[in-house]
Each structure stands twice: as structure tokens, then as C-alpha cells.
Amino acid sequence: RPFRLLYVSLLLMSFPLAVAFVYLPASGRTLGASHVASAALVGILGGASVLGRIALGTVADRLGRMRTLQLATAMMALSYVIWLIADGYLALVGYAVIMGVGYGGFIAVSPTVLADLFGPRGLGGTVGALYTAAGLGALAGPPLAGYIIDATGGYRWAIAAALVLAVLSAAFLLPLHGAARGEER
């Protein structure tokens, strides 16, 4: 059951995450940002991801790995609220930073959560099996968002759908609180 919950959570989050990498620059352009500034949003997201790996990896030592994974996923979900209501470039920068930190934290902490849940034996296979969810979401998310964008003539409904999936992703992790072995807190 814990693996299934993690898998569904990652699958649900991978749809909106891939949407960000594909459509964030175009969304920036619709808000009047230059081509370069819009493309820079992906770089900001990536830079924030590096910071998130370091910062939330450290937080996990104090807060606990599962709680930190839940926090990182909640941050990613919250970031879509910012993107949904963004009315200018600086709001998109805020989205990119919060999404990036949460994404980086998720990447840093999820293998240790798997080790806590299932032990270190066969960890590579367990991580690989979990990350198939990321591949499936990344494969399907952008085309589905593109369909929504084309059908509605804008980004708002695609971002709203991404927000719903991100919130559901965070919700799937809630039953796992305290499920991991080795958690001190």
C-alpha cells in the first residue's frame, strides 16, 4: 500500500510538473515578458530545484523524511495557485522558485523515504519502479494540457487542472505520515 500511494502521488504530480517545463515560458509571453525572460523561468525553476535539494534535504534531518516529502509536494501544489492567479512576470518568478524548491526537495528526499519504507536492499529497483510514474506523467501531461489550452484558448484551465492534480498528489501522501521506518519524529 505505501508504494502504491507514493506511485499514484508521483504520477499525479508528474503531469503538472511536465506542464510547467513545457508551458511556463509561453505563459510568460502571454503576460508580456520577453522571449528571453520567459525562457529564463525554466532556468529559475531549475536553479531553485538545486536549492531545494540542499535545503529540504537538510530540513529532512530535523523534520523527518516523510514529513519533508509531504512538505515538498504541498509546496509544488501551492505553487500552482500562484501560477493560476499570476498577473505579471514577478508572480511567475515566485511560482518558479516555490515549484523548484518543492521539486528539488522531492527529488532529494524520495529515495530516502523509499529506503525507510522498504529497506535499502533493492533500493535501485524500487526507485526505478517508482520513477516510471514520473515518465508516464511527463509523457501524457503536456499533450493533455495542450489540448486544454487549444480548446479553451488560454492557459487558465490547464493550470487549474494542474493545480487539482498537484493537490491530489499531496493528498495521496497524507496516509503515509509515520509509515516510514527510521523516522525519529
Coordinates of C-alpha atoms in Angstrom, one line a residue:
R1 CA 0.0 0.0 0.0
P2 CA 2.7 2.6 0.8
F3 CA 4.4 2.0 -2.6
R4 CA 1.0 2.4 -4.4
L5 CA 0.3 5.6 -2.6
L6 CA 3.8 7.0 -3.5
Y7 CA 3.4 5.8 -7.1
V8 CA 0.0 7.5 -7.5
S9 CA 1.2 10.7 -5.8
L10 CA 4.2 10.9 -8.2
L11 CA 2.1 10.1 -11.2
L12 CA -0.4 12.8 -10.4
M13 CA 2.4 15.3 -9.7
S14 CA 4.3 14.4 -12.9
F15 CA 1.5 15.7 -15.1
P16 CA 1.7 19.3 -13.8
L17 CA 5.4 19.3 -13.4
A18 CA 5.9 18.4 -17.1
V19 CA 3.3 21.1 -18.0
A20 CA 5.5 23.7 -16.2
F21 CA 8.6 22.9 -18.1
V22 CA 6.7 23.0 -21.4
Y23 CA 4.2 25.8 -21.0
L24 CA 5.7 28.2 -18.4
P25 CA 7.7 30.2 -21.0
A26 CA 4.7 30.6 -23.2
S27 CA 2.6 31.6 -20.3
G28 CA 5.2 34.3 -19.5
R29 CA 4.9 35.6 -23.0
T30 CA 1.1 36.0 -22.6
L31 CA 1.8 38.2 -19.6
G32 CA 4.1 40.4 -21.7
A33 CA 7.5 39.1 -20.8
S34 CA 10.2 39.0 -23.4
H35 CA 11.3 35.7 -25.0
V36 CA 14.5 35.7 -23.0
A37 CA 12.8 36.5 -19.7
S38 CA 10.1 33.9 -20.4
A39 CA 12.7 31.2 -21.2
A40 CA 14.6 32.2 -18.1
L41 CA 11.7 31.0 -16.0
V42 CA 12.7 27.4 -16.7
G43 CA 16.2 28.2 -15.6
I44 CA 14.9 29.8 -12.4
L45 CA 12.8 26.7 -11.7
G46 CA 15.9 24.5 -12.2
G47 CA 18.1 26.7 -10.0
A48 CA 15.5 26.7 -7.3
S49 CA 15.4 22.9 -7.6
V50 CA 19.1 22.7 -6.7
L51 CA 18.5 24.9 -3.7
G52 CA 15.5 22.7 -2.7
R53 CA 17.6 19.6 -2.9
I54 CA 20.1 21.1 -0.4
A55 CA 17.7 23.0 1.8
L56 CA 14.9 20.4 2.1
G57 CA 17.5 17.6 2.3
T58 CA 18.7 19.4 5.5
V59 CA 15.2 20.0 6.7
A60 CA 14.5 16.3 6.4
D61 CA 17.1 15.6 9.1
R62 CA 15.1 17.7 11.6
L63 CA 11.5 17.4 10.4
G64 CA 11.6 13.8 9.3
R65 CA 11.9 12.4 5.8
M66 CA 8.2 11.6 5.2
R67 CA 7.1 14.9 6.5
T68 CA 9.6 16.7 4.3
L69 CA 8.4 14.7 1.3
Q70 CA 4.8 15.8 2.2
L71 CA 6.0 19.4 2.6
A72 CA 7.8 19.4 -0.8
T73 CA 4.7 18.0 -2.5
A74 CA 2.5 20.6 -0.8
M75 CA 4.9 23.3 -2.0
M76 CA 4.6 22.1 -5.5
A77 CA 0.8 22.1 -5.2
L78 CA 0.7 25.6 -3.7
S79 CA 2.9 26.9 -6.5
Y80 CA 0.1 26.3 -9.0
V81 CA -2.2 28.6 -7.1
I82 CA 0.4 31.3 -7.7
W83 CA 0.7 30.5 -11.4
L84 CA -3.1 30.4 -11.7
I85 CA -3.5 33.9 -10.3
A86 CA -0.3 35.4 -11.8
D87 CA -0.8 38.8 -13.3
G88 CA 2.8 39.6 -14.2
Y89 CA 6.3 38.2 -14.6
L90 CA 7.3 38.5 -10.9
A91 CA 4.4 36.2 -9.9
L92 CA 5.7 33.7 -12.4
V93 CA 9.2 34.0 -10.9
G94 CA 7.6 33.3 -7.5
Y95 CA 5.8 30.3 -8.9
A96 CA 9.1 29.0 -10.4
V97 CA 11.0 29.4 -7.2
I98 CA 8.4 27.7 -5.0
M99 CA 7.9 24.9 -7.5
G100 CA 11.6 24.5 -8.0
V101 CA 12.3 24.2 -4.2
G102 CA 9.5 21.7 -3.8
Y103 CA 10.6 19.7 -6.8
G104 CA 14.2 19.6 -5.7
G105 CA 13.1 18.6 -2.2
F106 CA 11.0 15.8 -3.6
I107 CA 13.9 14.5 -5.7
A108 CA 16.3 14.7 -2.7
V109 CA 14.1 13.0 -0.2
S110 CA 12.1 10.4 -2.0
P111 CA 14.9 7.8 -2.3
T112 CA 15.5 8.0 1.5
V113 CA 11.7 7.7 2.1
L114 CA 11.8 4.5 0.0
A115 CA 14.7 3.2 2.0
D116 CA 12.8 4.0 5.2
L117 CA 9.7 2.2 4.0
F118 CA 11.2 -0.8 2.3
G119 CA 14.8 -1.0 3.5
P120 CA 18.0 -0.5 1.5
R121 CA 18.0 -3.9 -0.2
G122 CA 17.0 -3.5 -3.8
L123 CA 16.6 0.3 -3.4
G124 CA 17.8 1.0 -7.0
G125 CA 15.0 -1.2 -8.4
T126 CA 12.4 0.3 -6.0
V127 CA 13.4 3.9 -7.0
G128 CA 13.4 2.9 -10.7
A129 CA 9.9 1.4 -10.4
L130 CA 8.7 4.5 -8.6
Y131 CA 10.1 6.8 -11.2
T132 CA 8.2 5.1 -14.0
A133 CA 5.3 7.2 -12.7
A134 CA 7.3 10.3 -13.5
G135 CA 7.9 9.1 -17.0
L136 CA 4.2 8.4 -17.6
G137 CA 3.1 11.7 -16.3
A138 CA 5.8 13.6 -18.2
L139 CA 4.7 11.8 -21.4
A140 CA 1.0 12.5 -21.0
G141 CA 0.9 15.8 -19.2
P142 CA 2.0 18.3 -21.9
P143 CA -0.2 16.9 -24.7
L144 CA -3.2 16.9 -22.4
A145 CA -2.5 20.4 -21.2
G146 CA -2.0 21.4 -24.9
Y147 CA -5.4 20.0 -25.7
I148 CA -7.0 22.1 -22.9
I149 CA -5.1 25.2 -23.9
D150 CA -6.2 24.8 -27.5
A151 CA -9.8 24.0 -26.5
T152 CA -10.1 27.0 -24.2
G153 CA -7.9 29.5 -25.9
G154 CA -5.7 30.1 -22.9
Y155 CA -3.7 28.7 -20.1
R156 CA -6.0 29.2 -17.1
W157 CA -7.9 25.9 -17.4
A158 CA -4.8 23.9 -18.0
I159 CA -3.1 25.5 -14.9
A160 CA -6.3 24.8 -12.9
A161 CA -6.2 21.2 -13.9
A162 CA -2.5 21.0 -13.0
L163 CA -3.4 22.5 -9.6
V164 CA -6.1 19.9 -9.0
L165 CA -3.7 17.1 -9.9
A166 CA -1.0 18.6 -7.6
V167 CA -3.4 18.8 -4.7
L168 CA -4.5 15.2 -5.2
S169 CA -0.8 14.2 -5.3
A170 CA -0.2 15.8 -1.9
A171 CA -3.4 14.2 -0.5
F172 CA -2.1 10.7 -1.5
L173 CA 0.9 11.2 0.8
L174 CA -1.2 12.0 3.9
P175 CA -1.9 8.4 4.9
L176 CA 1.9 7.7 4.9
H177 CA 2.6 10.0 7.9
G178 CA 4.6 8.0 10.3
A179 CA 4.7 5.0 8.0
A180 CA 8.5 5.0 7.4
R181 CA 10.9 3.1 9.4
G182 CA 13.8 5.0 10.8
E183 CA 11.8 8.2 11.3
E184 CA 12.8 9.8 14.6
R185 CA 9.8 12.2 14.6

